Short mmCIF file of C-alpha atoms in Angstrom, two decimals:
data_model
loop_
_atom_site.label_atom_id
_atom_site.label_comp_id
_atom_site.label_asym_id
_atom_site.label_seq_id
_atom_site.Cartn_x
_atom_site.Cartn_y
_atom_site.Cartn_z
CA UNK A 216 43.59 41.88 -101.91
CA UNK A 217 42.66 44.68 -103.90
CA UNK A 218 38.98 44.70 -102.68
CA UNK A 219 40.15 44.38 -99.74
CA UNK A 220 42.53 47.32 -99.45
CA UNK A 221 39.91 49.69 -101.41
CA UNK A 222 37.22 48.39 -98.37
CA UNK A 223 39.88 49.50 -95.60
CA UNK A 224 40.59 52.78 -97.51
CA UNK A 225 36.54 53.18 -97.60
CA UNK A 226 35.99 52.65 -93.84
CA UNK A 227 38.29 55.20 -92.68
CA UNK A 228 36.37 58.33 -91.42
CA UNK A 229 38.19 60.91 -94.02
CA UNK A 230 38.18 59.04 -96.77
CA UNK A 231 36.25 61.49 -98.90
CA UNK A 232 39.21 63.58 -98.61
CA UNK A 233 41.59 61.90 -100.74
CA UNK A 234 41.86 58.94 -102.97
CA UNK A 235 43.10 55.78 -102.83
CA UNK A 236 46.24 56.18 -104.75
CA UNK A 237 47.11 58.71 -101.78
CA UNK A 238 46.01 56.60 -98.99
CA UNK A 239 48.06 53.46 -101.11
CA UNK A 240 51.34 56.41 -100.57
CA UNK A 241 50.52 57.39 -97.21
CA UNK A 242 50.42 53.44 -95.59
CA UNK A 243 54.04 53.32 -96.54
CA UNK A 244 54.63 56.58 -93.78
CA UNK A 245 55.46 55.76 -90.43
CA UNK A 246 54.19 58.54 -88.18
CA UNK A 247 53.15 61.81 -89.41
CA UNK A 248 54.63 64.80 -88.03
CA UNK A 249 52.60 67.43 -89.19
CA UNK A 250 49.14 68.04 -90.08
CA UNK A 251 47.03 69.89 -92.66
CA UNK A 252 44.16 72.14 -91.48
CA UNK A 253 41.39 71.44 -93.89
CA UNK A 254 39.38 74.64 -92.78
CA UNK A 255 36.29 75.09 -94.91
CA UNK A 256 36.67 74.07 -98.54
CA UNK A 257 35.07 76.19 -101.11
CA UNK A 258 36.06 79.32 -103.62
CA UNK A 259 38.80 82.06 -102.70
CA UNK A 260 35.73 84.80 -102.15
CA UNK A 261 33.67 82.94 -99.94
CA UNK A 262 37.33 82.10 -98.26
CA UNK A 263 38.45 85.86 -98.17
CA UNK A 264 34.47 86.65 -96.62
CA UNK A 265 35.30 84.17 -93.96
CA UNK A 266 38.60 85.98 -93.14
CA UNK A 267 36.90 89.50 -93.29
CA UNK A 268 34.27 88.49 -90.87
CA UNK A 269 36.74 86.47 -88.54
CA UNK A 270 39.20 89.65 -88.47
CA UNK A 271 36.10 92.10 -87.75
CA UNK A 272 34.79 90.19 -85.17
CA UNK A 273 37.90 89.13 -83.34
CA UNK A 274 39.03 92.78 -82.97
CA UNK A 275 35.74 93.59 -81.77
CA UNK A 276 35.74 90.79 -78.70
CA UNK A 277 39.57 91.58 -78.03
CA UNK A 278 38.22 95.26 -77.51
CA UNK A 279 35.36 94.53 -75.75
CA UNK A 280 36.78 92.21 -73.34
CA UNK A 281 39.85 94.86 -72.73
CA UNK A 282 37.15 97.84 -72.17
CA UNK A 283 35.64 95.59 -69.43
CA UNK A 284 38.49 94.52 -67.44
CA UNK A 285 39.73 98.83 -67.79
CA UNK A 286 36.35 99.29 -66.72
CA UNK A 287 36.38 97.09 -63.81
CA UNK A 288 40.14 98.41 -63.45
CA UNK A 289 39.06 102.39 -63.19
CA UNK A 290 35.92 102.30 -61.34
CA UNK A 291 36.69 101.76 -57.62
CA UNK A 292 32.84 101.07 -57.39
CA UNK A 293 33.10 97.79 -59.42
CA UNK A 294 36.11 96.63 -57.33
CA UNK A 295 33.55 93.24 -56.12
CA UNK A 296 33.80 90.09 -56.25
CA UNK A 297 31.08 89.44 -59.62
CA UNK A 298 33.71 92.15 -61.30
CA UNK A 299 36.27 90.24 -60.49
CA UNK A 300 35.45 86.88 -61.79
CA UNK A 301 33.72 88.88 -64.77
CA UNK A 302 37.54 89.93 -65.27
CA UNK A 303 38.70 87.00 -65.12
CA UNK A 304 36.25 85.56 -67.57
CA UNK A 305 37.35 88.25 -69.90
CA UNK A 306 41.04 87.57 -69.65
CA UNK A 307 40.34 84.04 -70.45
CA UNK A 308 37.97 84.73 -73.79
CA UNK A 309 40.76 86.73 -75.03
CA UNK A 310 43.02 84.49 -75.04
CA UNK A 311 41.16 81.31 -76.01
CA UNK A 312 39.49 82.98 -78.94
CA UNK A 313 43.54 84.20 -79.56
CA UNK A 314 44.17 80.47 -79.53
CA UNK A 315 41.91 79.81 -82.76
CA UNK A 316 41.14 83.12 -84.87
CA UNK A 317 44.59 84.62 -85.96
CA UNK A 318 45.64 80.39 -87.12
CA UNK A 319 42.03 79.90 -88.61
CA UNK A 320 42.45 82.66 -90.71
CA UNK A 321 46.02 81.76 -91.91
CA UNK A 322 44.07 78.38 -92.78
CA UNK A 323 41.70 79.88 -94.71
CA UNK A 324 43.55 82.20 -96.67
CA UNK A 325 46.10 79.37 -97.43
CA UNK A 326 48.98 80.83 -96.06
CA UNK A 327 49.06 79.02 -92.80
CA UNK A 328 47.42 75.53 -93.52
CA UNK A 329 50.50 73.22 -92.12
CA UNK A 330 50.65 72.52 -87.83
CA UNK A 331 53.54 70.37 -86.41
CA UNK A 332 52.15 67.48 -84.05
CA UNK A 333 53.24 68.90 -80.74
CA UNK A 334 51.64 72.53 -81.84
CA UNK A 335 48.94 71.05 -82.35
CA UNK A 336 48.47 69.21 -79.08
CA UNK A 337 49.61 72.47 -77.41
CA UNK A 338 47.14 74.03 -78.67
CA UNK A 339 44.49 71.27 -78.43
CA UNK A 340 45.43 71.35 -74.41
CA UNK A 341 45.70 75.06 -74.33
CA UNK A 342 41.92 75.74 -76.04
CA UNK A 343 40.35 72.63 -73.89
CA UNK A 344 42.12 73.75 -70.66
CA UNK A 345 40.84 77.45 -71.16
CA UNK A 346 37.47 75.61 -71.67
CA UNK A 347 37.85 73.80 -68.72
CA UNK A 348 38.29 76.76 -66.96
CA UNK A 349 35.41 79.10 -67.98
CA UNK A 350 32.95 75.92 -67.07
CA UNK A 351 34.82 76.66 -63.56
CA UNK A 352 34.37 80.36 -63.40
CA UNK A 353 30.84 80.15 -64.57
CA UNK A 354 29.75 77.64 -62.02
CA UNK A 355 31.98 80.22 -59.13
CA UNK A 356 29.65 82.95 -60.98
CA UNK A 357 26.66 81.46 -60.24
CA UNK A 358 27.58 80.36 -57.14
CA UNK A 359 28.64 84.14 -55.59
CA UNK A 360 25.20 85.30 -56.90
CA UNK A 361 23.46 82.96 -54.73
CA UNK A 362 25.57 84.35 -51.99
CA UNK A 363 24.56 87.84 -53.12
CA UNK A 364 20.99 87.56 -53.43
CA UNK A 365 20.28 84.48 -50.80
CA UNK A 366 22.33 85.70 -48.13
CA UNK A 367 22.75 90.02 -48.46
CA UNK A 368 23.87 90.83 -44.99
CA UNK A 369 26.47 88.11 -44.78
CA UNK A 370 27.72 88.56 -48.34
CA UNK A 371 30.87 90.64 -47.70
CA UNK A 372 32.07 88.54 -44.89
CA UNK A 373 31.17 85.08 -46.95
CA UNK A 374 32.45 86.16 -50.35
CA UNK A 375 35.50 88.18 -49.68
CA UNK A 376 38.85 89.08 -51.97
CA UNK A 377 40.60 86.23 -50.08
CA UNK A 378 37.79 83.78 -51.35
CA UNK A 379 37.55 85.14 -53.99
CA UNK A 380 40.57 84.95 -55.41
CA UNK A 381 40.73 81.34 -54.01
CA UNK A 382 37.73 80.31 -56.31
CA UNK A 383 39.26 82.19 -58.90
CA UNK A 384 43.23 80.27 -59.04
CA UNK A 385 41.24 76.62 -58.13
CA UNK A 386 39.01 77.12 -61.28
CA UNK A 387 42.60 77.83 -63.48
CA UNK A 388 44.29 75.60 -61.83
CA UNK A 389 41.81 72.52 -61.94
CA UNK A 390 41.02 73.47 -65.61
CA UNK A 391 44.50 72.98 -66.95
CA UNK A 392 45.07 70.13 -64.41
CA UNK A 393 42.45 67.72 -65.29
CA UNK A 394 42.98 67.66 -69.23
CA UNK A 395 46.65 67.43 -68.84
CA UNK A 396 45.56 63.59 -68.91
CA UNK A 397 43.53 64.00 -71.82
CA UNK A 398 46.37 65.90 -74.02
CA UNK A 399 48.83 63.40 -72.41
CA UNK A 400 47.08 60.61 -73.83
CA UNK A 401 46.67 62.01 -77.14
CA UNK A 402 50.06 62.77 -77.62
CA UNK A 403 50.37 59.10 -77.38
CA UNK A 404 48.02 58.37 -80.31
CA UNK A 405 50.17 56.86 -83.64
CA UNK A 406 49.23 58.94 -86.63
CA UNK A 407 50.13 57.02 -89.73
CA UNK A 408 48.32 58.81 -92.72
CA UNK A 409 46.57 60.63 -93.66
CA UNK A 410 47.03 63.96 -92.13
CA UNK A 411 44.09 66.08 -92.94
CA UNK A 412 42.26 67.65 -89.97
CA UNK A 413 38.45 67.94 -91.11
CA UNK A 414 38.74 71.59 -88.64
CA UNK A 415 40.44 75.05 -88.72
CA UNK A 416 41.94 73.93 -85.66
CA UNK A 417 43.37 71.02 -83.45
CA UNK A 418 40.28 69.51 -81.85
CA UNK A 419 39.81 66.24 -80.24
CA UNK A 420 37.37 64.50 -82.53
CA UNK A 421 39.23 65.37 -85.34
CA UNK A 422 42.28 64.03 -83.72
CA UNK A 423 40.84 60.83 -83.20
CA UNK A 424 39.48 60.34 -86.62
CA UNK A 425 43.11 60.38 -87.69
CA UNK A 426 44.48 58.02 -85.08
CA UNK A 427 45.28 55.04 -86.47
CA UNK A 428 45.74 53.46 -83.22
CA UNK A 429 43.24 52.16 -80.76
CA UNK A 430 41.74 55.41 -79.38
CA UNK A 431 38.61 54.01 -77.30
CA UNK A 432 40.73 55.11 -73.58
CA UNK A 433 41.22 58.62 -75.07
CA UNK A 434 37.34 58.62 -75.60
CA UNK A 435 36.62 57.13 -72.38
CA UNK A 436 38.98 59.69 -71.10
CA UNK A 437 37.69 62.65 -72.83
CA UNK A 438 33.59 61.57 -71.93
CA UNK A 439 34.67 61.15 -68.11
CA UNK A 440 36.28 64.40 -67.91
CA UNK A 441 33.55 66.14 -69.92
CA UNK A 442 30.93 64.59 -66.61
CA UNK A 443 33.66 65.51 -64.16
CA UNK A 444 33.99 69.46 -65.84
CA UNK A 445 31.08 70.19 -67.45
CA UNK A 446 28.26 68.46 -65.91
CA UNK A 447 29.31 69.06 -62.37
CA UNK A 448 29.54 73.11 -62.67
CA UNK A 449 26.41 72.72 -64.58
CA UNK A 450 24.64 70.61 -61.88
CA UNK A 451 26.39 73.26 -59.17
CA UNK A 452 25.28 76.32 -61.67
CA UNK A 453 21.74 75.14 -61.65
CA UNK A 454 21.14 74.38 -58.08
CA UNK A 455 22.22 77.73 -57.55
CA UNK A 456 19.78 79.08 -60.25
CA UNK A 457 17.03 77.21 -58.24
CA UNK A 458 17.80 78.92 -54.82
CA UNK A 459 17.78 82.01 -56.61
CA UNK A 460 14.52 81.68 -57.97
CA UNK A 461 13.39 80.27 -55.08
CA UNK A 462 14.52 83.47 -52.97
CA UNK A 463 13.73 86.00 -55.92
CA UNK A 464 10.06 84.71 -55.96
CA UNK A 465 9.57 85.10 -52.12
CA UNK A 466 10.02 89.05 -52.54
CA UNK A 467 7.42 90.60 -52.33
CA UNK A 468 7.73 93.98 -53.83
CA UNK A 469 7.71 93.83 -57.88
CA UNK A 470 10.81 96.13 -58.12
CA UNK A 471 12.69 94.62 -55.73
CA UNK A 472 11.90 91.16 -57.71
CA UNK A 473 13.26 92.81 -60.58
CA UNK A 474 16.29 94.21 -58.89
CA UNK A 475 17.71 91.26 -57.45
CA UNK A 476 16.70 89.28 -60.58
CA UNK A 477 18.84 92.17 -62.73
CA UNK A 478 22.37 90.99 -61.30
CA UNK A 479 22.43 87.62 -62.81
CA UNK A 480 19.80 87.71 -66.12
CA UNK A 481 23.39 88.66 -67.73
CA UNK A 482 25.13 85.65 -66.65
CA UNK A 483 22.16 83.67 -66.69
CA UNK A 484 21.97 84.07 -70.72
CA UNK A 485 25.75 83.54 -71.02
CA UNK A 486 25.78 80.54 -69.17
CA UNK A 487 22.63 78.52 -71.06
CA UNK A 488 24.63 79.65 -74.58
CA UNK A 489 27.92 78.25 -73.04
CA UNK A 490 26.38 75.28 -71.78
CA UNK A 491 24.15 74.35 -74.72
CA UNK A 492 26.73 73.76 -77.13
CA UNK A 493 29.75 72.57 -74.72
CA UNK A 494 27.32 69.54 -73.94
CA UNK A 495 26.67 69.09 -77.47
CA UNK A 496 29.85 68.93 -78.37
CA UNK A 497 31.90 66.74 -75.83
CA UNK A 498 29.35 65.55 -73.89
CA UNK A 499 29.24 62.18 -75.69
CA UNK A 500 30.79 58.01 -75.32
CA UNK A 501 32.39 58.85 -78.86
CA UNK A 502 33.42 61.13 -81.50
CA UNK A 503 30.32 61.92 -84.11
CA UNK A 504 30.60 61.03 -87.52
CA UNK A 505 29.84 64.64 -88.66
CA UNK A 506 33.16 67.10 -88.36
CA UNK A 507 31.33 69.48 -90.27
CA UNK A 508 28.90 69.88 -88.58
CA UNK A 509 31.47 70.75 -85.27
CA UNK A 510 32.71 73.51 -87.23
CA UNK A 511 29.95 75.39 -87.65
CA UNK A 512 28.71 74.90 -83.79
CA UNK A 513 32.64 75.91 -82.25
CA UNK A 514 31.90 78.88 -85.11
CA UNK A 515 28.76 79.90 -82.79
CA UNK A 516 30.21 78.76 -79.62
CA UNK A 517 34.05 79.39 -79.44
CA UNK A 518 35.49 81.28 -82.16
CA UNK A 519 33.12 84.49 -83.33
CA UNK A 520 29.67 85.10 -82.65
CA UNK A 521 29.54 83.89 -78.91
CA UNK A 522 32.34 85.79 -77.56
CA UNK A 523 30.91 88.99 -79.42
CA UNK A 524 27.85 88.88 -78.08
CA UNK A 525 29.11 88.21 -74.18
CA UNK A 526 30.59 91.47 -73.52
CA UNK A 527 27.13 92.97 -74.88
CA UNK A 528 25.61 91.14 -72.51
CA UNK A 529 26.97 91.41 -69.52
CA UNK A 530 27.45 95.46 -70.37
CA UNK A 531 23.78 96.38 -71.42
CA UNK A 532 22.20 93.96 -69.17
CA UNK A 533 24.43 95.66 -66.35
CA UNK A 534 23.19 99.04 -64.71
CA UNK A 535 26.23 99.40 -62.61
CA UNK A 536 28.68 98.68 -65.80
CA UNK A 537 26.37 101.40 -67.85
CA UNK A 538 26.54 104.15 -65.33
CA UNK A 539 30.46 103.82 -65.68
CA UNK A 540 30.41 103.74 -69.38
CA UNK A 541 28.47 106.79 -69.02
CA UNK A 542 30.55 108.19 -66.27
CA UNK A 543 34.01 107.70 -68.72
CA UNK A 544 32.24 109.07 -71.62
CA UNK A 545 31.65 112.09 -69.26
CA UNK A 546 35.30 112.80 -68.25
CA UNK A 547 36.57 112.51 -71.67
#
């Protein structure tokens, strides 16, 4: 019985965490009502460092994202559709990397290391929806440059602020719509012990590895709707892409080549980043053994150095969005 119980308490995929005379404590629980972010384990400097660099780099994206969407706000000549979804896109990073930072950091520093079960589904179906939803935008992105720069003389009448803002409410609207299954179903997961999330947040492989309930239909669930979100405004982001190239390469002048091939290099770069690492990470039949190793990718991805490095991007690799930064600087 013994061997037995110490070969169950082996097998479970956090088992590392704890030993068996906890696990032995925790079997007697029914359902556990809180969790413990585990964050990343090491000494109070390299902690504090973590916190220092998360605090810097947050209030830099927060900024950044804010001084585009004033930008777009103040400058009647970026009142277009590409500004628009850009605006959107920046509304959304703010809040999604809001969603993880400020509660990362409270893990890390120790202050803030407890989350109650239904916070932590909230904000496992906020951060996926808001996911969700940039997959949507960046496929609309994609698909109003192919409108700009396949079809010039009809753009204005094809993509207008109607449209526009059509595109922009379905791709909010279907992003929190579709996981709303996937958070419904794992609110029904049992959690029985123990309740340490290998993350600094609530993330759906984590969440499984806990489960101590059958959790194959929230995988199932959570692979189809990673085909449905991701793969299908990746498949409609790259045929786009290919008509693109296909039109870009048919001009004949060198400069207007490079013109036309200016207004979407900036999303272009964003969107093989984004895409990269969303497939790696949820694009899969079942949760990976390694949670580690999904801390240091959302690290890249969701939380710091990614969202930095977009409103760069789209800002220096933007000669309309530089001549009014240079414009503002001017006036003041």
């Amino acid at each position: 019985m013994m061997l037995y119980e110490e070969s169950l308490f082996r097998s479970f995929p956090l088992a590392e965490l704890m030993d068996l005379c906890t696990w032995r404590d925790m079997e007697n629980m029914t359902t556990v009502q809180e969790f413990i972010l585990l964050g990343f384990p090491g000494t109070w400097h390299f902690r504090v460092s973590l916190v220092v660099l998360f605090a810097l780099m947050y209030s830099l994206t927060v900024t950044g994202y804010a001084s585009i969407i004033a930008l777009v706000w103040a400058n009647r000549n970026l009142h277009t559709p590409m500004y628009f979804f850009l605006c959107n896109l920046s509304f959304l990073e703010i809040w999604y990397i809001t969603g993880i930072v400020p509660k990362a950091m409270g893990v890390m520093l120790g202050t803030s290391q407890t989350i109650s079960f239904r916070v932590c589904i909230l904000q496992l179906f906020f951060l996926l929806s808001l996911g969700s939803t940039e997959c949507f935008l960046l496929a609309v992105m994609a698909y109003d440059r192919y409108l700009a720069i396949c079809y010039p003389l009809r753009y204005n009448s094809l993509m207008n602020n109607v449209f526009s803002a059509q595109l922009a409410l379905g791709s909010w609207l279907g992003g929190f719509l579709i996981i709303s299954l996937l958070a419904f179903l794992t609110s029904r997961l049992t959690f029985c012990g123990p309740k340490v999330i290998n993350h600094f947040f609530c993330d759906i492989d984590s969440c499984l590895a806990l489960s101590c309930t059958d959790t194959r239909p929230v995988e199932l669930a959570t692979f189809l709707i990673s085909i449905i979100v991701v793969v299908v405004s990746c498949v409609v982001t790259l045929v786009s892409y290919m008509y693109i190239i296909s039109t870009i390469l048919r001009i004949q002048s060198a400069q207007g080549r490079k013109k036309a091939f200016s207004t979407c290099s900036a999303h272009l770069t964003v969107v093989t980043v984004w895409y990269g690492s969303i497939i790696f990470l949820y694009v899969k039949p079942s949760a990976q053994n390694s949670l580690d190793l999904h801390k240091f990718v959302n690290i890249f991805n969701n939380t710091v150095v990614t969202p930095l490095l977009n409103p760069f991007i789209y800002t220096l690799r933007n000669k309309e969005v530089i001549q009014a930064l240079e414009k503002a600087f001017q006036k003041k």
